[in-house]
CSV table of C-alpha atoms in Angstrom, one decimal:
chain,number,residue,atom,x,y,z
A,25,MET,CA,-44.2,116.1,-121.2
A,26,ILE,CA,-47.7,115.8,-119.6
A,27,ARG,CA,-48.7,113.1,-121.7
A,28,LYS,CA,-46.3,110.9,-120.5
A,29,LEU,CA,-46.7,111.9,-117.1
A,30,MET,CA,-50.4,110.6,-117.5
A,31,ALA,CA,-49.3,107.5,-119.7
A,32,THR,CA,-50.8,104.2,-118.3
A,33,ASP,CA,-52.4,101.1,-119.2
A,34,ASN,CA,-55.7,99.4,-119.0
A,35,ASP,CA,-54.3,97.1,-116.3
A,36,THR,CA,-57.1,96.4,-113.6
A,37,ALA,CA,-54.8,95.4,-110.8
A,38,THR,CA,-52.9,98.8,-111.1
A,39,ALA,CA,-56.3,100.7,-110.8
A,40,ILE,CA,-57.8,98.6,-107.6
A,41,LEU,CA,-54.2,99.5,-105.8
A,42,ARG,CA,-54.6,103.3,-106.9
A,43,LEU,CA,-58.2,103.0,-105.3
A,44,VAL,CA,-57.5,101.3,-102.3
A,45,LEU,CA,-54.2,103.7,-101.6
A,46,GLY,CA,-56.4,106.5,-102.5
A,47,VAL,CA,-59.1,105.9,-100.1
A,48,ILE,CA,-56.8,105.4,-97.1
A,49,PHE,CA,-54.9,108.8,-98.1
A,50,PHE,CA,-57.7,110.6,-98.5
A,51,ALA,CA,-59.2,109.4,-94.7
A,52,HIS,CA,-56.0,110.5,-93.4
A,53,GLY,CA,-56.0,113.4,-95.3
A,54,ALA,CA,-59.5,114.4,-94.4
A,55,GLN,CA,-58.6,113.7,-90.7
A,56,LYS,CA,-55.8,116.4,-90.9
A,57,LEU,CA,-57.6,118.9,-92.9
A,58,LEU,CA,-61.2,118.8,-92.1
A,59,GLY,CA,-61.2,117.1,-88.7
A,60,TRP,CA,-63.3,114.3,-90.2
A,61,PHE,CA,-63.0,110.7,-89.3
A,62,GLY,CA,-61.7,111.7,-85.5
A,63,GLY,CA,-59.2,114.0,-86.8
A,64,TYR,CA,-58.0,117.3,-85.6
A,65,GLY,CA,-58.7,119.2,-88.4
A,66,PHE,CA,-56.1,122.0,-90.1
A,67,THR,CA,-55.6,124.1,-86.7
A,68,GLY,CA,-54.5,120.8,-84.5
A,69,THR,CA,-52.5,119.3,-87.0
A,70,MET,CA,-50.8,122.7,-88.2
A,71,GLY,CA,-49.9,122.6,-84.3
A,72,PHE,CA,-49.0,119.0,-83.8
A,73,PHE,CA,-46.4,119.7,-86.7
A,74,THR,CA,-45.2,123.2,-86.3
A,75,GLY,CA,-44.8,122.9,-82.3
A,76,LEU,CA,-44.1,119.3,-81.2
A,77,LEU,CA,-42.1,118.0,-84.5
A,78,HIS,CA,-40.6,121.4,-85.4
A,79,ILE,CA,-41.6,121.5,-89.2
A,80,PRO,CA,-41.8,124.6,-90.7
A,81,ALA,CA,-45.3,125.7,-91.6
A,82,PRO,CA,-44.9,125.5,-95.6
A,83,PHE,CA,-44.0,121.8,-95.1
A,84,ALA,CA,-46.7,121.2,-92.9
A,85,PHE,CA,-49.3,122.5,-95.2
A,86,LEU,CA,-47.5,120.6,-97.9
A,87,ALA,CA,-47.9,117.4,-96.1
A,88,ILE,CA,-51.5,117.9,-95.2
A,89,ALA,CA,-52.2,118.7,-98.8
A,90,ALA,CA,-50.4,116.0,-100.2
A,91,GLU,CA,-52.5,113.2,-98.2
A,92,PHE,CA,-55.4,115.1,-98.9
A,93,PHE,CA,-55.1,116.0,-102.7
A,94,GLY,CA,-53.0,113.1,-103.5
A,95,GLY,CA,-55.4,110.7,-102.1
A,96,LEU,CA,-58.1,112.3,-104.1
A,97,GLY,CA,-55.8,112.2,-107.5
A,98,LEU,CA,-55.4,108.5,-106.5
A,99,ILE,CA,-59.1,108.1,-106.5
A,100,PHE,CA,-59.8,109.7,-109.6
A,101,GLY,CA,-56.2,108.4,-111.3
A,102,LEU,CA,-55.6,111.9,-112.1
A,103,LEU,CA,-51.8,112.7,-112.4
A,104,THR,CA,-51.4,109.7,-110.4
A,105,ARG,CA,-47.6,109.8,-110.8
A,106,VAL,CA,-47.6,112.9,-109.0
A,107,ALA,CA,-50.3,112.2,-106.2
A,108,SER,CA,-47.9,109.1,-105.8
A,109,PHE,CA,-44.6,111.3,-105.3
A,110,GLY,CA,-46.5,113.5,-103.1
A,111,ILE,CA,-47.6,110.7,-100.7
A,112,PHE,CA,-44.4,109.3,-101.0
A,113,CYS,CA,-42.3,112.1,-99.8
A,114,ASN,CA,-44.9,112.5,-97.1
A,115,MET,CA,-44.0,109.0,-96.0
A,116,ILE,CA,-40.3,109.3,-96.2
A,117,VAL,CA,-40.3,112.0,-94.0
A,118,ALA,CA,-43.0,110.4,-91.4
A,119,VAL,CA,-40.5,107.3,-90.9
A,120,ALA,CA,-37.4,109.6,-90.6
A,121,LEU,CA,-39.1,112.0,-88.0
A,122,VAL,CA,-41.8,110.0,-86.3
A,123,HIS,CA,-41.6,106.0,-86.7
A,124,GLY,CA,-38.5,105.2,-87.7
A,125,ARG,CA,-37.2,105.8,-83.9
A,126,VAL,CA,-39.8,103.5,-82.6
A,127,GLY,CA,-38.7,100.4,-84.8
A,128,PHE,CA,-40.2,98.3,-87.8
A,129,PHE,CA,-43.5,96.7,-86.0
A,130,MET,CA,-46.9,98.2,-85.7
A,131,ASN,CA,-48.0,98.5,-81.9
A,132,TRP,CA,-50.5,95.8,-82.4
A,133,ALA,CA,-50.2,94.8,-78.6
A,134,GLY,CA,-50.3,98.5,-77.2
A,135,THR,CA,-46.3,97.8,-75.2
A,136,GLN,CA,-44.5,100.4,-77.5
A,137,LYS,CA,-44.6,104.1,-77.4
A,138,GLY,CA,-45.9,104.7,-80.9
A,139,GLU,CA,-46.3,103.2,-84.3
A,140,GLY,CA,-43.5,101.3,-86.2
A,141,TYR,CA,-42.9,102.2,-89.9
A,142,GLU,CA,-43.9,98.6,-91.1
A,143,TYR,CA,-47.3,100.6,-93.0
A,144,HIS,CA,-45.1,103.4,-94.4
A,145,LEU,CA,-42.7,100.5,-95.8
A,146,LEU,CA,-45.7,98.9,-97.5
A,147,ALA,CA,-47.3,102.2,-98.9
A,148,LEU,CA,-44.1,103.3,-100.1
A,149,ALA,CA,-43.9,100.0,-102.1
A,150,ALA,CA,-47.0,100.6,-103.7
A,151,LEU,CA,-46.9,104.1,-104.2
A,152,ALA,CA,-43.4,103.5,-106.1
A,153,PHE,CA,-45.5,100.8,-108.1
A,154,LEU,CA,-47.8,103.5,-109.2
A,155,MET,CA,-45.3,106.1,-109.9
A,156,ILE,CA,-43.7,103.7,-112.2
A,157,HIS,CA,-46.6,101.9,-113.9
A,158,GLY,CA,-49.6,105.0,-113.4
A,159,GLY,CA,-52.7,104.7,-112.6
A,160,GLY,CA,-54.0,101.7,-114.9
A,161,ALA,CA,-57.8,101.1,-116.1
A,162,VAL,CA,-60.9,103.2,-114.5
A,163,SER,CA,-58.5,106.5,-114.3
A,164,VAL,CA,-58.6,110.1,-115.5
A,165,ASP,CA,-55.2,109.3,-116.8
A,166,ARG,CA,-56.2,106.5,-118.9
A,167,LEU,CA,-58.9,108.6,-120.3
A,168,LEU,CA,-56.9,111.7,-121.4
A,169,SER,CA,-53.6,109.7,-122.2
A,170,SER,CA,-54.8,107.1,-124.4
A,171,PRO,CA,-55.9,107.5,-128.3
A,172,GLY,CA,-59.4,108.2,-128.9
A,173,ASP,CA,-60.4,105.4,-130.8
A,174,GLU,CA,-59.1,103.4,-127.8
A,175,ARG,CA,-60.8,105.2,-124.8
A,176,ILE,CA,-64.6,105.0,-126.2
A,177,LYS,CA,-65.8,102.2,-128.6
A,178,THR,CA,-69.2,103.4,-130.0
A,179,ARG,CA,-69.6,101.0,-132.5
A,180,PRO,CA,-68.9,97.5,-132.3
A,181,GLN,CA,-66.1,95.8,-134.6
A,182,ALA,CA,-67.1,94.0,-137.6
A,183,ALA,CA,-65.7,91.0,-137.6
């Protein structure tokens, strides 16, 4: 089963999508977990999720972990489908609890009371793609799931 979960092709475009999403979600997770990039850190984020949004603490912890560790998983291409699924669930909850009531569009002009869900919809589509296709080229998944002769070519092939 783990081999099936990690199976992927050697597609460069998939790898680019995975890396970009990984960097984005790692940065957001680092804000929430470590307080990096202007974030509130673990305590501040847990307080916001449990106090203001009334999310039970175990689910709030899972949301923080999904973004941070899921982002790392996407960057390295390790368990790409699992990482994508965790972040996918996170985005669904973000739309349902926070951004859905604001409307579709992001708050580019500063005229709304919050951000819409267009970013989340785009992320959901990209994450669904990765759940279907896997990590692509230059991923730990590819390294571990492909046959040995396909992973590393040590000698040039004879013509």
